[in-house]
XYZ file of C-alpha atoms in Angstrom:
701
model
C 34.739 -35.316 6.055
C 33.972 -36.806 2.675
C 30.768 -35.563 1.058
C 28.195 -38.092 0.021
C 25.861 -38.522 -2.928
C 22.784 -36.342 -3.298
C 19.765 -37.858 -1.556
C 16.015 -37.652 -1.981
C 14.130 -34.896 -0.220
C 13.181 -35.884 3.296
C 9.642 -34.629 3.540
C 8.105 -33.904 6.887
C 4.378 -33.375 7.104
C 3.168 -30.869 9.681
C 0.899 -32.605 12.163
C -2.076 -30.680 13.439
C -3.568 -31.633 16.751
C -7.027 -33.082 16.462
C -10.035 -31.345 17.946
C -11.935 -33.632 20.308
C -15.627 -33.632 19.469
C -18.306 -34.185 22.098
C -21.954 -34.607 21.198
C -24.522 -32.910 23.444
C -28.081 -32.556 22.240
C -28.095 -29.563 19.884
C -24.369 -28.748 19.889
C -21.072 -30.106 18.630
C -18.494 -29.363 21.296
C -14.810 -29.261 20.340
C -11.776 -28.873 22.555
C -9.008 -26.804 20.985
C -5.454 -27.948 21.578
C -2.189 -26.018 21.468
C -0.500 -25.510 18.111
C 2.939 -24.117 18.767
C 3.717 -23.650 15.069
C 1.441 -20.606 14.931
C 1.576 -17.180 16.550
C -1.257 -14.643 16.526
C -0.225 -11.032 17.051
C -3.325 -9.638 18.720
C -3.802 -6.048 19.819
C -4.379 -5.479 23.546
C -4.276 -1.684 23.829
C -7.957 -0.735 23.993
C -9.249 -2.471 27.136
C -13.047 -2.325 27.198
C -14.197 -4.951 29.691
C -12.867 -6.892 32.656
C -14.328 -9.553 34.925
C -12.721 -10.865 38.100
C -12.469 -14.632 38.484
C -10.615 -15.746 41.591
C -7.265 -13.960 41.767
C -7.317 -13.116 38.050
C -8.897 -10.482 35.853
C -10.031 -11.567 32.396
C -9.868 -8.622 30.042
C -11.388 -7.931 26.639
C -9.192 -5.593 24.564
C -9.451 -4.876 20.825
C -11.638 -7.961 20.507
C -8.907 -10.120 22.093
C -8.635 -11.793 25.490
C -5.934 -11.846 28.161
C -5.818 -12.496 31.895
C -3.882 -10.765 34.646
C -3.064 -12.724 37.823
C -2.874 -10.455 40.876
C -0.936 -13.017 42.918
C 2.119 -13.338 40.682
C 1.492 -10.408 38.267
C 1.616 -12.812 35.330
C -0.211 -12.172 32.074
C -1.610 -14.868 29.804
C -3.072 -14.338 26.355
C -5.808 -16.475 24.835
C -6.235 -16.875 21.090
C -6.791 -19.353 18.293
C -3.189 -20.574 18.391
C -3.449 -21.912 21.940
C -6.895 -22.135 23.572
C -9.713 -20.471 21.664
C -11.515 -21.651 18.542
C -11.953 -18.345 16.711
C -10.874 -14.725 16.362
C -12.628 -11.393 16.922
C -14.448 -11.477 20.279
C -17.690 -9.504 20.619
C -18.282 -9.970 24.352
C -17.288 -11.991 27.406
C -19.543 -12.976 30.300
C -18.846 -14.934 33.482
C -21.127 -17.306 35.355
C -20.154 -17.706 39.003
C -22.641 -20.562 39.290
C -20.965 -22.636 36.564
C -17.470 -21.118 36.863
C -17.486 -20.640 33.094
C -16.378 -17.681 30.998
C -18.617 -17.355 27.946
C -16.824 -15.938 24.903
C -19.010 -14.906 22.003
C -17.433 -13.877 18.703
C -18.639 -11.342 16.172
C -19.568 -14.196 13.822
C -21.749 -15.748 16.594
C -19.333 -18.560 17.357
C -19.220 -19.360 21.086
C -16.503 -20.720 23.379
C -17.044 -21.767 26.977
C -13.784 -21.434 28.914
C -13.957 -23.661 31.964
C -11.560 -21.906 34.308
C -8.494 -24.058 34.913
C -9.842 -26.767 32.624
C -10.709 -26.940 28.923
C -12.295 -24.649 26.360
C -15.467 -26.012 24.764
C -16.631 -24.722 21.390
C -20.316 -24.359 20.456
C -20.457 -23.479 16.738
C -24.169 -24.107 16.130
C -25.288 -20.476 16.316
C -22.524 -19.453 13.886
C -23.486 -22.252 11.490
C -27.250 -21.886 11.800
C -29.082 -20.052 9.024
C -30.964 -17.174 10.652
C -32.417 -14.016 9.140
C -30.571 -11.706 11.533
C -27.655 -12.732 13.765
C -26.985 -9.302 15.203
C -25.973 -9.631 18.865
C -27.433 -7.007 21.180
C -26.706 -8.286 24.670
C -25.560 -11.263 26.714
C -27.338 -11.874 30.026
C -25.911 -14.326 32.566
C -28.440 -15.604 35.089
C -27.307 -18.521 37.215
C -26.078 -21.342 34.988
C -27.637 -19.972 31.813
C -26.663 -17.398 29.219
C -29.443 -15.511 27.430
C -28.162 -14.005 24.190
C -30.367 -11.285 22.689
C -30.147 -11.337 18.880
C -31.851 -9.903 15.830
C -33.941 -13.073 15.563
C -34.729 -13.934 19.159
C -33.239 -15.238 22.394
C -30.607 -17.969 22.374
C -30.302 -19.850 25.667
C -27.062 -21.676 26.513
C -26.793 -24.148 29.380
C -23.375 -23.380 30.896
C -23.205 -26.436 33.155
C -23.687 -29.028 30.450
C -22.440 -26.927 27.513
C -25.274 -27.037 25.004
C -27.838 -24.803 23.347
C -30.961 -25.245 25.418
C -33.481 -23.142 23.497
C -33.972 -20.623 20.727
C -37.004 -18.372 21.190
C -38.095 -16.684 17.958
C -39.716 -13.241 17.841
C -41.054 -11.134 15.028
C -38.564 -8.394 15.800
C -35.080 -7.987 17.249
C -34.598 -8.629 20.965
C -32.442 -5.847 22.392
C -32.330 -6.922 26.068
C -33.360 -9.968 28.053
C -34.087 -10.166 31.779
C -34.973 -13.250 33.816
C -36.792 -13.708 37.105
C -37.579 -16.895 38.988
C -40.868 -17.239 37.110
C -40.599 -15.247 33.886
C -38.398 -14.230 30.974
C -38.709 -10.646 29.695
C -37.704 -9.778 26.139
C -37.457 -6.101 25.227
C -38.010 -5.632 21.480
C -38.687 -2.717 19.159
C -42.361 -3.708 19.380
C -42.479 -3.675 23.156
C -41.738 -6.033 26.043
C -42.742 -9.671 25.673
C -43.183 -11.785 28.798
C -43.092 -15.572 28.954
C -43.896 -17.830 31.884
C -41.128 -20.379 32.453
C -43.720 -23.095 33.053
C -45.123 -22.606 29.537
C -43.708 -23.965 26.288
C -41.924 -20.808 25.209
C -40.811 -22.371 21.929
C -44.383 -21.561 20.861
C -44.502 -17.799 20.071
C -48.155 -17.747 21.114
C -47.133 -18.317 24.722
C -45.360 -14.954 24.864
C -47.561 -11.988 25.743
C -46.887 -8.414 24.622
C -47.327 -6.061 27.553
C -48.768 -2.597 27.113
C -47.777 0.618 28.833
C -50.663 0.261 31.262
C -49.339 -2.967 32.761
C -46.785 -1.212 34.941
C -46.279 -4.035 37.394
C -44.561 -6.154 34.786
C -42.432 -3.213 33.712
C -41.396 -2.501 37.268
C -40.446 -6.112 37.817
C -38.618 -6.194 34.487
C -36.692 -2.993 35.132
C -35.601 -4.177 38.539
C -34.027 -7.394 37.306
C -30.238 -7.541 37.054
C -27.832 -8.900 34.488
C -24.727 -10.606 35.851
C -22.900 -9.710 32.629
C -22.228 -6.072 33.370
C -19.032 -4.179 32.824
C -17.100 -4.185 36.090
C -15.751 -0.648 36.034
C -13.669 -1.122 39.165
C -12.110 -4.287 37.750
C -11.256 -2.519 34.497
C -9.727 0.378 36.410
C -7.566 -1.987 38.445
C -6.266 -3.741 35.341
C -5.670 -0.454 33.530
C -3.673 0.809 36.528
C -1.691 -2.434 36.836
C -0.938 -2.478 33.090
C -0.940 1.235 32.232
C 0.597 0.865 28.788
C -1.128 -2.306 27.759
C 0.627 -5.459 26.664
C 3.446 -5.311 24.156
C 1.346 -5.782 21.054
C 0.190 -4.179 17.828
C -1.792 -1.030 18.499
C -4.687 -2.346 16.381
C -5.671 -5.525 14.565
C -4.956 -3.869 11.213
C -2.637 -5.572 8.758
C -2.526 -4.669 5.067
C 0.995 -4.342 3.605
C 4.130 -5.954 5.045
C 7.815 -5.242 4.546
C 10.662 -7.406 5.888
C 14.148 -5.934 6.308
C 16.895 -7.964 8.038
C 14.533 -9.649 10.493
C 12.516 -6.465 11.088
C 8.854 -6.629 10.121
C 7.082 -3.407 9.142
C 3.277 -3.349 9.035
C 1.054 -0.835 7.256
C -2.389 -1.061 8.824
C -4.636 0.674 6.299
C -6.258 -0.517 3.111
C -6.672 0.430 -0.530
C -10.107 -1.031 -1.092
C -13.021 0.611 -2.845
C -15.647 -2.019 -2.109
C -16.245 -1.948 0.738
C -14.911 1.531 1.469
C -13.191 1.184 4.854
C -11.540 4.109 6.605
C -8.868 3.068 9.128
C -6.982 5.209 11.628
C -3.396 5.894 10.558
C -1.564 2.766 11.694
C 2.092 1.795 11.178
C 4.011 -0.701 13.304
C 7.375 -2.432 13.655
C 8.010 -5.925 15.055
C 11.597 -6.810 15.899
C 13.205 -9.210 18.390
C 9.815 -10.055 19.860
C 8.841 -6.443 20.575
C 6.385 -4.053 18.971
C 6.993 -0.382 18.237
C 3.945 1.578 17.137
C 4.712 4.624 15.000
C 3.691 7.838 16.743
C 0.362 9.179 15.474
C 0.049 12.393 17.475
C 2.452 14.537 15.422
C 0.908 13.432 12.128
C -2.654 13.992 13.334
C -1.721 17.388 14.759
C -0.062 18.377 11.484
C -2.749 17.302 8.994
C -5.812 16.334 11.062
C -7.411 13.011 11.856
C -9.440 13.078 8.613
C -6.263 12.997 6.519
C -3.863 10.771 8.457
C -5.733 7.577 7.645
C -5.382 4.346 5.670
C -1.628 3.785 5.624
C -1.250 1.529 2.589
C 2.547 1.222 2.374
C 5.558 1.276 4.666
C 9.193 1.180 3.612
C 12.578 1.574 5.278
C 15.451 3.627 3.918
C 18.141 1.118 2.812
C 20.816 3.420 4.254
C 19.140 4.360 7.556
C 17.333 1.829 9.734
C 15.420 4.535 11.628
C 14.187 6.373 8.531
C 10.812 5.270 7.136
C 8.206 6.386 4.623
C 4.470 5.770 4.707
C 2.086 5.935 1.748
C -1.614 6.652 2.216
C -4.841 6.266 0.325
C -5.855 9.858 1.051
C -3.051 12.257 1.776
C 0.272 11.618 0.061
C 3.388 10.320 1.817
C 4.773 10.790 5.315
C 8.414 10.764 6.371
C 9.254 9.331 9.795
C 12.507 9.397 11.732
C 12.782 7.407 14.935
C 9.067 6.577 14.534
C 7.942 10.212 14.664
C 6.706 12.130 11.612
C 9.152 14.750 10.326
C 7.719 15.640 6.892
C 4.530 15.334 4.889
C 4.507 15.520 1.074
C 1.248 16.239 -0.714
C -0.175 18.158 -3.693
C 0.820 21.547 -2.284
C 4.544 20.954 -1.604
C 5.649 18.261 -4.080
C 4.940 16.979 -7.607
C 2.275 14.685 -6.157
C -1.167 15.446 -7.574
C -4.667 15.402 -6.140
C -7.421 13.610 -8.006
C -9.549 16.728 -7.515
C -7.005 19.592 -7.621
C -9.661 22.338 -7.808
C -11.822 20.928 -5.037
C -11.794 22.607 -1.622
C -10.983 19.164 -0.186
C -8.164 18.458 -2.641
C -5.899 17.371 0.220
C -8.141 14.335 0.810
C -7.530 12.885 -2.656
C -3.750 12.457 -2.933
C -3.557 8.674 -3.315
C 0.023 7.392 -3.139
C 0.812 3.675 -2.974
C 3.398 1.123 -4.046
C 6.407 2.658 -2.258
C 9.609 0.814 -3.212
C 13.326 1.576 -3.418
C 15.354 0.698 -6.510
C 18.977 -0.491 -6.357
C 20.229 3.114 -6.555
C 18.296 4.233 -3.483
C 15.576 6.104 -5.401
C 12.088 5.747 -3.940
C 9.378 4.940 -6.495
C 5.667 5.395 -5.879
C 2.318 5.428 -7.681
C 0.225 8.615 -7.684
C -3.119 7.033 -8.485
C -5.858 8.430 -10.752
C -3.611 11.267 -11.918
C -2.169 12.148 -15.298
C 1.342 11.035 -14.304
C 1.165 7.889 -12.205
C 4.852 7.050 -11.668
C 6.681 9.439 -9.318
C 10.251 9.023 -8.029
C 11.880 10.738 -5.063
C 15.572 10.464 -5.927
C 18.323 9.716 -3.447
C 19.485 13.348 -3.642
C 16.070 14.648 -2.533
C 14.925 15.801 -5.978
C 11.910 14.439 -7.858
C 11.354 12.970 -11.293
C 8.231 11.570 -12.953
C 7.361 9.105 -15.725
C 4.395 9.800 -17.973
C 2.836 6.949 -19.958
C -0.231 7.657 -22.034
C -1.362 4.009 -21.694
C -1.925 4.356 -17.937
C -2.632 8.077 -17.506
C -5.376 8.556 -14.908
C -5.540 4.864 -14.020
C -6.551 3.901 -10.438
C -5.297 1.320 -7.991
C -1.642 0.868 -8.818
C -0.562 -0.612 -5.519
C 2.557 -2.811 -5.794
C 5.996 -2.221 -7.307
C 8.448 -5.137 -7.564
C 12.032 -4.712 -8.823
C 13.426 -7.938 -10.271
C 17.076 -9.043 -10.345
C 17.585 -7.123 -13.620
C 16.381 -3.913 -12.008
C 13.167 -3.870 -14.042
C 10.030 -2.572 -12.342
C 6.864 -4.716 -12.391
C 3.954 -2.506 -11.320
C 0.451 -3.892 -11.021
C -2.727 -1.957 -11.760
C -5.130 -3.948 -9.653
C -8.641 -3.408 -10.986
C -10.605 -2.874 -14.161
C -13.133 -0.035 -14.289
C -15.396 1.313 -17.038
C -12.535 3.383 -18.461
C -9.394 1.567 -17.251
C -7.987 -1.937 -17.504
C -6.159 -3.916 -14.864
C -2.692 -5.092 -15.796
C 1.060 -5.213 -15.186
C 3.307 -2.317 -16.212
C 6.920 -3.420 -16.857
C 9.614 -0.731 -17.068
C 13.317 -1.111 -17.921
C 15.044 2.234 -17.286
C 18.392 0.944 -18.591
C 19.921 2.369 -15.433
C 19.061 5.981 -16.275
C 16.303 7.053 -13.909
C 16.424 10.658 -15.183
C 15.999 9.753 -18.864
C 13.026 8.027 -20.468
C 14.300 8.118 -24.034
C 16.267 4.882 -23.632
C 13.588 3.066 -21.618
C 11.652 -0.021 -22.604
C 8.163 -0.488 -21.207
C 4.982 -2.456 -21.729
C 1.550 -2.489 -20.119
C 0.208 -6.054 -20.123
C -3.547 -6.199 -19.661
C -4.193 -9.423 -21.564
C -2.106 -12.442 -22.534
C -2.098 -16.049 -23.747
C -1.003 -19.069 -21.778
C 1.142 -21.855 -23.232
C -1.917 -23.638 -24.612
C -3.290 -20.607 -26.422
C -5.960 -19.728 -23.859
C -6.576 -15.978 -23.821
C -6.912 -14.141 -20.503
C -8.004 -10.608 -19.650
C -8.193 -10.636 -15.837
C -10.247 -7.900 -14.208
C -7.926 -8.006 -11.195
C -4.123 -8.128 -11.230
C -2.940 -8.385 -7.631
C 0.812 -8.947 -7.441
C 4.101 -10.122 -8.931
C 7.157 -11.854 -7.448
C 10.492 -13.172 -8.715
C 11.663 -16.586 -7.525
C 15.217 -17.841 -7.025
C 15.377 -19.064 -10.633
C 14.542 -15.609 -11.975
C 11.010 -16.648 -13.000
C 8.255 -14.047 -12.548
C 5.039 -15.184 -10.883
C 1.896 -13.070 -10.979
C -1.361 -13.331 -9.076
C -4.706 -12.482 -10.649
C -8.377 -13.183 -10.059
C -7.987 -15.947 -12.675
C -5.308 -17.686 -10.612
C -1.529 -18.066 -10.674
C 0.667 -17.484 -13.738
C 4.437 -17.646 -14.327
C 6.906 -16.423 -16.945
C 9.895 -18.713 -17.436
C 11.448 -16.223 -19.869
C 10.825 -12.733 -18.431
C 13.636 -11.305 -20.611
C 11.167 -11.557 -23.495
C 8.486 -9.458 -21.838
C 8.836 -6.659 -24.411
C 8.451 -9.002 -27.405
C 5.148 -9.634 -29.156
C 5.163 -13.394 -28.524
C 5.540 -13.077 -24.740
C 3.175 -15.294 -22.730
C 2.465 -16.350 -19.170
C 2.416 -20.057 -18.372
C 0.089 -21.903 -16.060
C 1.603 -24.753 -14.088
C 0.006 -28.043 -15.125
C -0.426 -30.548 -12.286
C -1.341 -34.175 -12.942
C -4.314 -35.554 -11.035
C -2.409 -38.834 -10.480
C -5.647 -40.794 -10.569
C -4.865 -42.968 -13.588
C -6.925 -40.779 -15.928
C -3.925 -38.956 -17.472
C -5.847 -35.750 -16.813
C -4.290 -32.639 -15.320
C -5.347 -29.255 -13.980
C -3.888 -25.793 -13.906
C -2.400 -24.934 -10.520
C -4.790 -22.744 -8.478
C -6.924 -22.158 -11.540
C -9.631 -19.505 -10.954
C -8.530 -19.014 -7.339
C -7.865 -15.289 -6.725
C -4.168 -14.964 -5.826
C -3.507 -11.770 -3.856
C 0.138 -12.154 -2.809
C 3.167 -14.365 -3.437
C 6.248 -14.796 -1.222
C 9.287 -16.949 -2.017
C 11.002 -18.821 0.830
C 14.614 -19.998 1.101
C 13.745 -23.283 -0.619
C 12.266 -21.418 -3.627
C 8.805 -22.565 -2.582
C 5.857 -20.251 -3.135
C 3.641 -19.034 -0.306
C 0.382 -18.002 -1.944
C -2.163 -15.785 -0.193
C -5.664 -15.872 -1.650
C -8.956 -14.081 -1.448
C -11.228 -16.385 0.517
C -9.198 -19.602 0.322
C -6.453 -19.107 2.867
C -2.757 -19.776 2.259
C -1.081 -22.323 -0.006
C 2.527 -23.504 0.211
C 3.576 -24.726 -3.229
C 6.764 -26.638 -4.096
C 9.460 -24.794 -6.030
C 8.253 -26.146 -9.391
C 4.568 -25.859 -8.513
C 3.902 -29.577 -8.841
C 3.091 -30.229 -5.180
C 0.823 -28.460 -2.725
C 2.857 -28.888 0.454
C 0.337 -27.144 2.729
C -3.055 -25.505 2.450
C -3.992 -23.533 5.553
C -7.512 -22.250 6.146
C -9.441 -21.032 9.180
C -11.072 -24.449 9.399
C -7.922 -26.592 9.555
C -5.452 -24.265 11.300
C -5.164 -21.236 13.598
C -5.159 -18.942 10.551
C -7.396 -16.025 11.592
C -8.921 -15.182 8.199
C -9.096 -16.789 4.769
C -8.776 -13.355 3.140
C -5.064 -12.640 2.840
C -3.612 -9.181 2.198
C 0.121 -9.863 2.165
C 2.840 -12.368 3.121
C 6.462 -11.756 4.116
C 9.128 -14.245 5.243
C 11.968 -13.777 7.702
C 14.767 -15.457 5.761
C 16.886 -15.963 8.882
C 14.277 -17.740 11.009
C 11.928 -19.006 8.292
C 8.921 -17.460 10.049
C 6.114 -16.695 7.607
C 4.134 -13.554 8.487
C 0.586 -13.416 7.131
C -1.386 -10.171 6.943
C -5.117 -10.851 6.856
C -8.249 -8.743 6.887
C -8.608 -9.693 10.584
C -5.038 -8.969 11.670
C -1.564 -10.503 11.686
C -0.424 -14.052 12.383
C 2.612 -16.159 11.545
C 3.605 -19.745 10.868
C 6.940 -21.334 11.832
C 8.151 -22.210 8.348
C 10.875 -24.788 7.799
C 12.902 -22.988 5.117
C 15.520 -20.322 5.783
C 17.644 -18.427 3.296
C 20.517 -20.561 2.057
C 24.076 -19.644 2.981
C 26.622 -18.927 0.256
C 29.152 -21.061 2.123
C 29.090 -23.649 4.888
C 31.382 -24.588 7.784
C 31.151 -26.378 11.115
C 30.845 -23.050 12.947
C 28.074 -21.752 10.669
C 25.703 -24.626 11.438
C 23.126 -23.978 14.169
C 21.006 -26.662 15.857
C 17.931 -25.954 17.949
C 16.737 -27.064 20.356
C 19.980 -28.494 21.691
C 19.685 -30.543 23.777
C 16.344 -32.049 22.786
C 14.709 -32.572 26.183
C 12.113 -35.242 27.112
C 9.205 -32.779 27.225
C 9.920 -31.451 23.719
C 7.836 -33.116 21.010
C 8.541 -30.788 18.083
C 11.088 -30.897 15.299
C 14.839 -30.399 15.412
C 16.104 -27.619 13.120
C 19.540 -27.280 11.528
C 20.230 -23.923 9.859
C 23.205 -22.292 8.138
C 23.183 -24.810 5.278
C 23.747 -24.132 1.606
C 20.886 -24.501 -0.880
C 19.598 -28.093 -1.131
C 22.318 -29.460 1.157
C 22.451 -33.204 1.745
C 22.155 -34.138 5.433
C 22.846 -37.428 7.189
C 22.027 -37.919 10.871
C 24.234 -40.561 12.552
C 24.539 -41.718 16.158
C 27.747 -41.854 18.209
C 28.531 -45.285 16.760
C 28.318 -43.887 13.231
C 25.083 -45.713 12.357
C 22.801 -43.851 9.925
C 19.613 -42.749 11.680
C 17.979 -40.422 9.144
C 18.813 -38.540 5.959
C 17.341 -35.881 3.747
C 17.790 -32.583 1.920
C 17.590 -29.071 3.294
C 14.844 -26.693 2.200
C 16.879 -23.646 1.326
C 19.286 -23.305 4.251
C 17.319 -25.350 6.796
C 16.925 -29.043 7.531
C 14.029 -30.130 9.738
C 13.905 -33.531 11.460
C 11.261 -35.114 13.670
C 13.867 -36.938 15.824
C 12.666 -40.315 14.595
C 14.744 -42.992 12.879
C 14.018 -44.484 9.478
C 11.528 -46.870 11.110
C 9.511 -44.043 12.659
C 10.674 -44.676 16.241
C 11.712 -41.786 18.478
C 15.496 -41.826 18.835
C 17.110 -42.880 22.106
C 19.165 -40.647 24.385
C 22.644 -39.927 23.166
C 24.959 -37.766 21.107
C 24.149 -37.426 17.414
C 25.971 -35.863 14.468
C 24.674 -34.080 11.399
C 26.966 -34.624 8.404
C 26.185 -32.077 5.708
C 27.417 -31.179 2.232
C 26.208 -29.013 -0.628
C 24.284 -30.583 -3.520
C 27.417 -30.758 -5.711
C 29.504 -32.441 -3.015
C 32.129 -29.688 -2.947
C 31.611 -28.197 0.522
C 30.986 -30.081 3.741
C 30.396 -29.395 7.430
C 29.347 -31.246 10.571
C 27.742 -30.474 13.913
C 26.603 -32.441 16.943
C 23.625 -32.345 19.277
C 22.160 -34.276 22.196
C 18.821 -36.053 22.604
C 17.580 -36.759 26.138
C 14.696 -39.182 26.582
């Protein structure tokens, strides 16, 4: 096959399904549709509530929802990627009268799941400005839900799906009970009673009952709430699914590590504000299955107060079943076959406690940033101690690097080794006595000797236009396929196009300048002033940017185009606060660790192959069946390969360029029409026209 000339990039925009909006009185009702490009990895281990609806049990576990069908033993999960509108469920309640499952989220968003039909979203309570939105109880009576909150009682009509009333009180309503004639609201001030025939929107029509009026109390105490925990139902589900669904053990997701298609998840945190203390959580996801690292041995060895906040997880490059965990409190843990075998702390290693003379010294051994260098030595940061950089060598011995510039500094939490073998280590935050920055170390290949090292701690810098920056937060660094170093700060995104010069006095970080393209000749800095917390590079050299509060950006390789911007409002992303991002180079799947848990997006860029042949090309799905409406994917390509799609007669149907090692096609011809049934061929060659390959696939209409 003769190779053809390089072609323009064939850009495919991801199409999100539109939410149907229905107007009913006080509420905007939206119907969520499936979005198969996203996956949410919810935890289902801690089952707390179950309600029986027909042959199925609907179960609340870890703030997530699934159903178990007793007739066919099938399990179905419900989340933001398929049915629901939000993430983090506070309570569920079922109305037999309306055949509706009410789902109320911790942020006061509400979904009404019409069994066997659609899911209707009522966001008004979430969006409404109230002094106190604390949820105390949900009471189902007939076709109405009475939600007791810190402000008053919210009444939802479950038949017609709208907010019927909001009754304000001067204090929080802890429980609500309803009779045929009255509504009873139990508050910290006493029990208020309202006659249903009165206008209860007027607070004056509620009467506060005293202790002497026992008849009202007796009637109130005898009223039932349909939304009660069905203990027998929960027991049945727990017995039927004794080990829970295959899922993460908790919705904790802080630091990610990807090794040959295996995702490792550290489920702690290294935050100071707010101070959050998480159970020791480490997990592996591989081939669609979760393995949760055993916690019992670690807790037995050091206690539950110490085995907490796992901030890092790393796999031995020479042993796939050998892992290390770093923690905010208690040093590092060695695991083999997912069970702890060793614990290194201030009393049995060079690691140091922040408070070595304190009786609780063991609680202050903060070790983060675990990373292997090319020689198999494991580097780490021993925070707030005299010597921050510690190295466990591949022979089991230790060495340490002391630098006066960073002695005693806190919050070193990421180490990145670039293609030269240089370490880029970020000190995240500025305090009264310490400055945030990036520590760059070139060991010259001699990990045991510092005399020949070059190093520099960068806490301030100029951009290409002479603007001076001293960010208070340095979050991360990443090297792209061109060897450029990108860093994320609270001031936005910066890049060095000449990282070899990092030790020279004239070194600077650039900001990508993007034209507004509005005829004004004005331009802006890319992601200027947007806090960038993590950066991942995909097979097409594009940048996946995780932010604090602004979701995820996908930026073109040169930074000139924002290909995607995902937020909780326009996608199934479960939080706009991103902790980390990792990419499976073989599948292109983009894993996103958020403050609410883990999700992923089906990216369209895989790692490029170094060579290309007919047998190396993979096409999926093949055949493309009538019910399939997604994209066709061709993988195994070389970087920026040129691709032509032709039919059996040799007529050109579509053409484009791969993103990394993957070409994605919407199965439409150059006129936008869905292609007819038949055999098609993909004719591919590298960007220089030196290597070519071909493959065929079938489309069935």
